[in-house]
CSV table of C-alpha atoms in Angstrom, one decimal:
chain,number,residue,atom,x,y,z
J,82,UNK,CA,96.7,73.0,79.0
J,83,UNK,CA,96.2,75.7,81.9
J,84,UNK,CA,94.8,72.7,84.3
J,85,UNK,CA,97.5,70.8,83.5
J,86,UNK,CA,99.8,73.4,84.2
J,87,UNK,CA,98.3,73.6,87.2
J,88,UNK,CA,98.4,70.3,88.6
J,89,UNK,CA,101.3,70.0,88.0
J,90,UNK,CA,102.4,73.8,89.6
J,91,UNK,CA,100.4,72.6,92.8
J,92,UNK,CA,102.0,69.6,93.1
J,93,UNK,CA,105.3,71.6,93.0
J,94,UNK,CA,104.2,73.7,95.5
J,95,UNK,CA,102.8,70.7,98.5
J,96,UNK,CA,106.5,69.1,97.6
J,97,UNK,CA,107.9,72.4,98.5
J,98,UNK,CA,105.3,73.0,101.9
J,99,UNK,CA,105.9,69.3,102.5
J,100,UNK,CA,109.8,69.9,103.4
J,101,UNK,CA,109.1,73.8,105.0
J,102,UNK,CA,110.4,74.0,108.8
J,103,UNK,CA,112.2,70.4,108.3
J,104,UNK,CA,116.3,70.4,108.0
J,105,UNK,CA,117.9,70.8,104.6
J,106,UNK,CA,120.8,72.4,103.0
J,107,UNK,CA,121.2,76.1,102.4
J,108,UNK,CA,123.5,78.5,101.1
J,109,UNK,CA,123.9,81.4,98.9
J,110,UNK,CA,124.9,81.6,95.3
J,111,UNK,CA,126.1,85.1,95.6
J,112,UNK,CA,125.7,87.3,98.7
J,113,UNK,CA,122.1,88.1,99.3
J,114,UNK,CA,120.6,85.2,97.2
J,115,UNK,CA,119.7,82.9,99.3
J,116,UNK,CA,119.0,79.4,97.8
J,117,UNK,CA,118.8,75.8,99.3
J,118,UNK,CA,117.9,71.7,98.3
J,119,UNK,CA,114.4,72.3,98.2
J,120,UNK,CA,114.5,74.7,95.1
J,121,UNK,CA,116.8,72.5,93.6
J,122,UNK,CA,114.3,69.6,94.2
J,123,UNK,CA,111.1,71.4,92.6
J,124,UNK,CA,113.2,72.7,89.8
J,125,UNK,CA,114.0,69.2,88.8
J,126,UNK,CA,110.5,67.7,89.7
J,127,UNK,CA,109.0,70.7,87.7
J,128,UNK,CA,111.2,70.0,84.6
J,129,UNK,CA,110.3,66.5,84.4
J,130,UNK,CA,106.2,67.0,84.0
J,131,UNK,CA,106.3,70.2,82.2
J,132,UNK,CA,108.8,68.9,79.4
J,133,UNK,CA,107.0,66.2,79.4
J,134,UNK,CA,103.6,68.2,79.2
J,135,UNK,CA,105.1,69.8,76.0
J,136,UNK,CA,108.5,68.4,75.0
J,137,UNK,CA,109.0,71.0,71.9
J,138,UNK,CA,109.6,73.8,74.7
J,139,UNK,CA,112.7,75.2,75.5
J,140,UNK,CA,113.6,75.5,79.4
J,141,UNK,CA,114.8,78.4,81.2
J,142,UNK,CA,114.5,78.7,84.8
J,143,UNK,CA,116.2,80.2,87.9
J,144,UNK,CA,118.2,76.9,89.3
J,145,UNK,CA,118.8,75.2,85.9
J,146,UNK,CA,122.3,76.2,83.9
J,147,UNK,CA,121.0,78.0,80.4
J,148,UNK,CA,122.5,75.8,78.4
J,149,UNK,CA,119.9,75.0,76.4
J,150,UNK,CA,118.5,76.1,72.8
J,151,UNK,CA,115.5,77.9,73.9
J,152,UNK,CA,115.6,80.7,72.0
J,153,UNK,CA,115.8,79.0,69.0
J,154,UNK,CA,112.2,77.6,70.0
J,155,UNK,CA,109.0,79.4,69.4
J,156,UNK,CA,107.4,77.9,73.4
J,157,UNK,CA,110.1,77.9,76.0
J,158,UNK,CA,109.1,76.9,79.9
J,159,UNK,CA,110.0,80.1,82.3
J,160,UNK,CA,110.2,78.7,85.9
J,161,UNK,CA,110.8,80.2,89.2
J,162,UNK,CA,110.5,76.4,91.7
J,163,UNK,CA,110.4,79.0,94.9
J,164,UNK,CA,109.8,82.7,94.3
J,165,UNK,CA,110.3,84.4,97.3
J,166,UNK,CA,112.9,81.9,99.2
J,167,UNK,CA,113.5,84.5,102.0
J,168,UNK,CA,109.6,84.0,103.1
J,169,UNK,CA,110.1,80.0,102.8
J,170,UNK,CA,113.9,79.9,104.8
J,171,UNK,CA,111.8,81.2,107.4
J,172,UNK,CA,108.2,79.5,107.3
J,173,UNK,CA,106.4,82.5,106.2
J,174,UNK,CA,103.6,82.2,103.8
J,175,UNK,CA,105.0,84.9,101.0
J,176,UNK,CA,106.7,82.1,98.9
J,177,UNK,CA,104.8,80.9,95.5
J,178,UNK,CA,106.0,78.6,92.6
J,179,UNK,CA,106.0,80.5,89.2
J,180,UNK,CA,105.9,78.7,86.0
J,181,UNK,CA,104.6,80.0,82.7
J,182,UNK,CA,104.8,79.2,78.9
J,183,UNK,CA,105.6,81.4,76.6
J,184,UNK,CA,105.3,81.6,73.1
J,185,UNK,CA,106.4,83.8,70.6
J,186,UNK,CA,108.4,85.5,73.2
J,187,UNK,CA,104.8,86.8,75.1
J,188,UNK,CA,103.4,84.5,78.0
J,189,UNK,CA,100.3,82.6,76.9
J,190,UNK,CA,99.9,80.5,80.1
J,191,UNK,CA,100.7,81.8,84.1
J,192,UNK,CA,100.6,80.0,87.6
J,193,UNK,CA,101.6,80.8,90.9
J,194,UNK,CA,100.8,78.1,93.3
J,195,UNK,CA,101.4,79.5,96.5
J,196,UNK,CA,100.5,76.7,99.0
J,197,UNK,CA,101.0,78.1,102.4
J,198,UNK,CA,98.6,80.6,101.0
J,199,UNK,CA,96.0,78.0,100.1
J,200,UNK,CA,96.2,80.3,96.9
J,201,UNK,CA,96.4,79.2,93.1
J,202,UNK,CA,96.8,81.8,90.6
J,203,UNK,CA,96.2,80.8,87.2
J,204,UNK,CA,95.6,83.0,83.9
J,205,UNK,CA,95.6,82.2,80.0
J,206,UNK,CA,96.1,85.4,77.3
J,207,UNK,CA,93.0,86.6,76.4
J,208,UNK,CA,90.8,84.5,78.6
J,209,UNK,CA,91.6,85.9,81.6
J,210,UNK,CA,93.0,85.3,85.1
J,211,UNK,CA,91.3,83.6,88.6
J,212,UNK,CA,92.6,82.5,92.2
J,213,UNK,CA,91.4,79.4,93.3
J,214,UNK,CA,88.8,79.2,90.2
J,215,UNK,CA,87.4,82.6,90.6
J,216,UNK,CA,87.9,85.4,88.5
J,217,UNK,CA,89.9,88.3,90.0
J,218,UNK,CA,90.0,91.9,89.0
J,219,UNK,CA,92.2,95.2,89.4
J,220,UNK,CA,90.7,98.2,91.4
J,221,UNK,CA,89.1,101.1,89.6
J,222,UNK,CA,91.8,103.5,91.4
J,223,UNK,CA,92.5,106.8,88.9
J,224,UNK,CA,94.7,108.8,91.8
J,225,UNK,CA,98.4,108.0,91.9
J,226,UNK,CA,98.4,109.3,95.0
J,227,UNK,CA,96.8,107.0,97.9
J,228,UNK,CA,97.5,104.2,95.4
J,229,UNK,CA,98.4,101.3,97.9
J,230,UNK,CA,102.1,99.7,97.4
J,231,UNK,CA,103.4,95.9,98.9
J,232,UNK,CA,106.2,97.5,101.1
J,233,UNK,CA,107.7,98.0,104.1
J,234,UNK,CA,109.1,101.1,103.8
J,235,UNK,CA,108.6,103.8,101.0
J,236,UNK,CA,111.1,106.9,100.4
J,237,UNK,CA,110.2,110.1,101.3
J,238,UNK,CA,109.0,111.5,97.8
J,239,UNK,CA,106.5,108.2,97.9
J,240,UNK,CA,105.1,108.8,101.1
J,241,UNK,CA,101.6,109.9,99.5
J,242,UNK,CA,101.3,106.0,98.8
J,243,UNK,CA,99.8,103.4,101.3
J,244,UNK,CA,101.5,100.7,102.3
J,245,UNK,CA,100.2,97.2,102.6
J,246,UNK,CA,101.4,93.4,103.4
J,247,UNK,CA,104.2,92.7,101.4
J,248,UNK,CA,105.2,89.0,100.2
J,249,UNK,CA,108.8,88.4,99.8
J,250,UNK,CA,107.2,86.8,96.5
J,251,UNK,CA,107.5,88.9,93.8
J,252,UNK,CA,105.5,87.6,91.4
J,253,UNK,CA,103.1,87.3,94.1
J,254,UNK,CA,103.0,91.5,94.6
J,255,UNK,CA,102.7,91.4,91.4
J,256,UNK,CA,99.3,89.4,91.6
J,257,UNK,CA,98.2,91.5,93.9
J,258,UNK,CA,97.5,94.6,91.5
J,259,UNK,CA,95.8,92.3,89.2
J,260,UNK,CA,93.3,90.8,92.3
J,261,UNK,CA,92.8,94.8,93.3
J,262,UNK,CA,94.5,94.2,96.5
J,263,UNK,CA,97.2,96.4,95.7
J,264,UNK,CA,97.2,99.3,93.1
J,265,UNK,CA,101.1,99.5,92.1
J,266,UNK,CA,104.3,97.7,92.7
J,267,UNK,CA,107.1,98.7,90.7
J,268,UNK,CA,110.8,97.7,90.8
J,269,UNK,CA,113.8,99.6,89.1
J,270,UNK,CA,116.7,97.1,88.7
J,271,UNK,CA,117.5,94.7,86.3
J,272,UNK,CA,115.6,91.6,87.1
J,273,UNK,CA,115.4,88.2,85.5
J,274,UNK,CA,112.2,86.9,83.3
J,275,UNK,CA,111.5,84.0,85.9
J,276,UNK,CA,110.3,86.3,88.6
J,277,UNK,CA,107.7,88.1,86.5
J,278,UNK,CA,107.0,85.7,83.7
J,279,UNK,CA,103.7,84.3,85.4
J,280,UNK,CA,102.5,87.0,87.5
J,281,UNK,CA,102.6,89.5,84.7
J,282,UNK,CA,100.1,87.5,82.4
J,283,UNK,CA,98.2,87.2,85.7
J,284,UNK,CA,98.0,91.2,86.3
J,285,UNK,CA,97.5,91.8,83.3
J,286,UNK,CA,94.7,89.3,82.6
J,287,UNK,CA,92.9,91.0,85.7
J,288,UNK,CA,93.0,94.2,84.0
J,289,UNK,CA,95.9,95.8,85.2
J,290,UNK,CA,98.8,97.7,82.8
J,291,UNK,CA,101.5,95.8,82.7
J,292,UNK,CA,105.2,97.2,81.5
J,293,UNK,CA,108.8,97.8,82.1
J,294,UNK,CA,110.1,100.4,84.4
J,295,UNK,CA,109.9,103.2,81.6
J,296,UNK,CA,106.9,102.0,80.4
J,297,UNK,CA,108.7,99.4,77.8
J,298,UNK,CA,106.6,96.4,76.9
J,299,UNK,CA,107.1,93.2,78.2
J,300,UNK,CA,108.7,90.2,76.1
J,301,UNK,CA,110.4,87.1,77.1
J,302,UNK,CA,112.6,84.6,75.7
J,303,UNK,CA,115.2,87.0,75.5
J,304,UNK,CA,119.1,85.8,75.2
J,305,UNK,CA,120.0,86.9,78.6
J,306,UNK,CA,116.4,86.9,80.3
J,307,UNK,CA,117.1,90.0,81.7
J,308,UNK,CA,114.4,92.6,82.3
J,309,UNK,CA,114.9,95.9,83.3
J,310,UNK,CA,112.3,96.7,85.7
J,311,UNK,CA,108.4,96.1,86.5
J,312,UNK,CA,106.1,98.3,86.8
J,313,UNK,CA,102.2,97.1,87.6
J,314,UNK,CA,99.2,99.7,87.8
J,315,UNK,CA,95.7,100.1,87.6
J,316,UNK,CA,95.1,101.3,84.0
J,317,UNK,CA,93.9,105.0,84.9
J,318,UNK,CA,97.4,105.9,86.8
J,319,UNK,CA,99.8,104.1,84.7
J,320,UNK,CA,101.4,106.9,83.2
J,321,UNK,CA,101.4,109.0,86.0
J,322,UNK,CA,103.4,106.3,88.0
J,323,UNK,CA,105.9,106.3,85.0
J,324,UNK,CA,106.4,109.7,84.9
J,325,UNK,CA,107.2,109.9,88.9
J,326,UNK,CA,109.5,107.0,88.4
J,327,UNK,CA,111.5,107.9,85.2
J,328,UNK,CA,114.3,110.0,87.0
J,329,UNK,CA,114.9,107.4,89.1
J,330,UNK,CA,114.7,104.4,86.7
J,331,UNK,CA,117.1,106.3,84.2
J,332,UNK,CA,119.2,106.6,87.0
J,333,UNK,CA,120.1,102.7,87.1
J,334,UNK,CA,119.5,101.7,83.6
């Protein structure tokens, strides 16, 4: 099932790279969200196979209306067709197609194809997690600080972090901790499943503690797909980030 999901996330993602840099329609579906034909295309194309893949699965993805009975369904389909559309409106690499399965409201399958990376992100639960067919890993990092953050600009009280290349993708980021290229992303809004469906089973599979903001477990398949916060670590300073973080994250939720 994970190659298929696969193929069929790759073939998503040379649809998408095909059209990258070539005219199409864009627009916003609220101010600051960008969106344009392309997503719309791979979410359609992406429906198609995957239903088809496993047609007992609810749907539930970023560009489709939720107007369906997922979560009366124990396996529903939890898409993103371009994760990271600011990197792709403007022919940067950062940009990855999500799509997991979940079942019983935890991910079991995860891939990000993330072509103009040359990068395929794949994991199953409890088997594990590889890019491009080999196996990834988090770091052994047990200091918060000097823990190296995706960003481009921390706050002051963070600025005993290290920064490094951020991907507009956040599911990619998210990847990242799990391949021990980064050692912490976090987020502290209200998000929606589709951006960390895939790349959390990916992290996590690699070794790395996976949660909510507050430390809150992850599930999915939730009536509004909301999720408040991500929060992505190394094992050993996992509770250390949460604790430097709670303030803040109380603050908004």
């Amino acid at each position: 099932m994970l190659e298929e999901i696969a193929e069929i996330a790759n073939e998503a993602g040379r649809i998408a790279l095909g059209r990258c840099g070539t005219d199409y329609q864009r627009w916003e579906k609220e101010p600051g969200h960008p969106v344009c034909e392309i997503d719309l295309m791979v979410d359609s194309f992406l429906r198609e196979q995957l239903i088809a893949l496993d047609p007992e699965a609810g749907w539930l993805s970023e560009e489709t209306a939720d107007e369906s009975d997922r979560i009366e369904r124990r396996r529903v389909w939890v898409v993103d067709p371009i994760d990271g559309t600011r990197d792709y409106l403007r022919g940067r690499p950062g940009w990855s197609v999500s799509v997991a399965l979940a079942e019983d409201r935890a991910i079991k399958y995860g891939v990000l194809a993330a072509p103009a990376r040359d990068e395929i992100w794949t994991a199953e639960l409890g088997k594990g997690a590889w890019r491009n067919g080999q196996p990834i890993r988090v770091s052994g990092r047990t200091d918060l600080v000097g823990a190296r953050v995706p960003a481009d600009s921390l706050p002051r009280v963070d600025r005993d972090l290290v920064m490094v290349a951020k991907p507009n993708s956040i599911a990619l980021r998210i990847a990242m901790v799990g391949a021990g290229e980064a050692d912490l992303l976090a987020t502290l809004r209200w998000g929606r499943e589709w951006d960390i469906a895939a790349a959390a089973l990916i992290a996590q599979e690699g070794g790395a503690m996976v949660t909510g903001a507050l430390g809150q477990p992850l599930t999915f398949n939730s009536p509004d797909a909301l999720a408040f916060g991500i929060l992505a670590t190394t094992p050993a300073i996992h509770e250390a980030a949460v604790e430097r973080l709670r303030e803040r994250a109380m603050a908004v939720v």
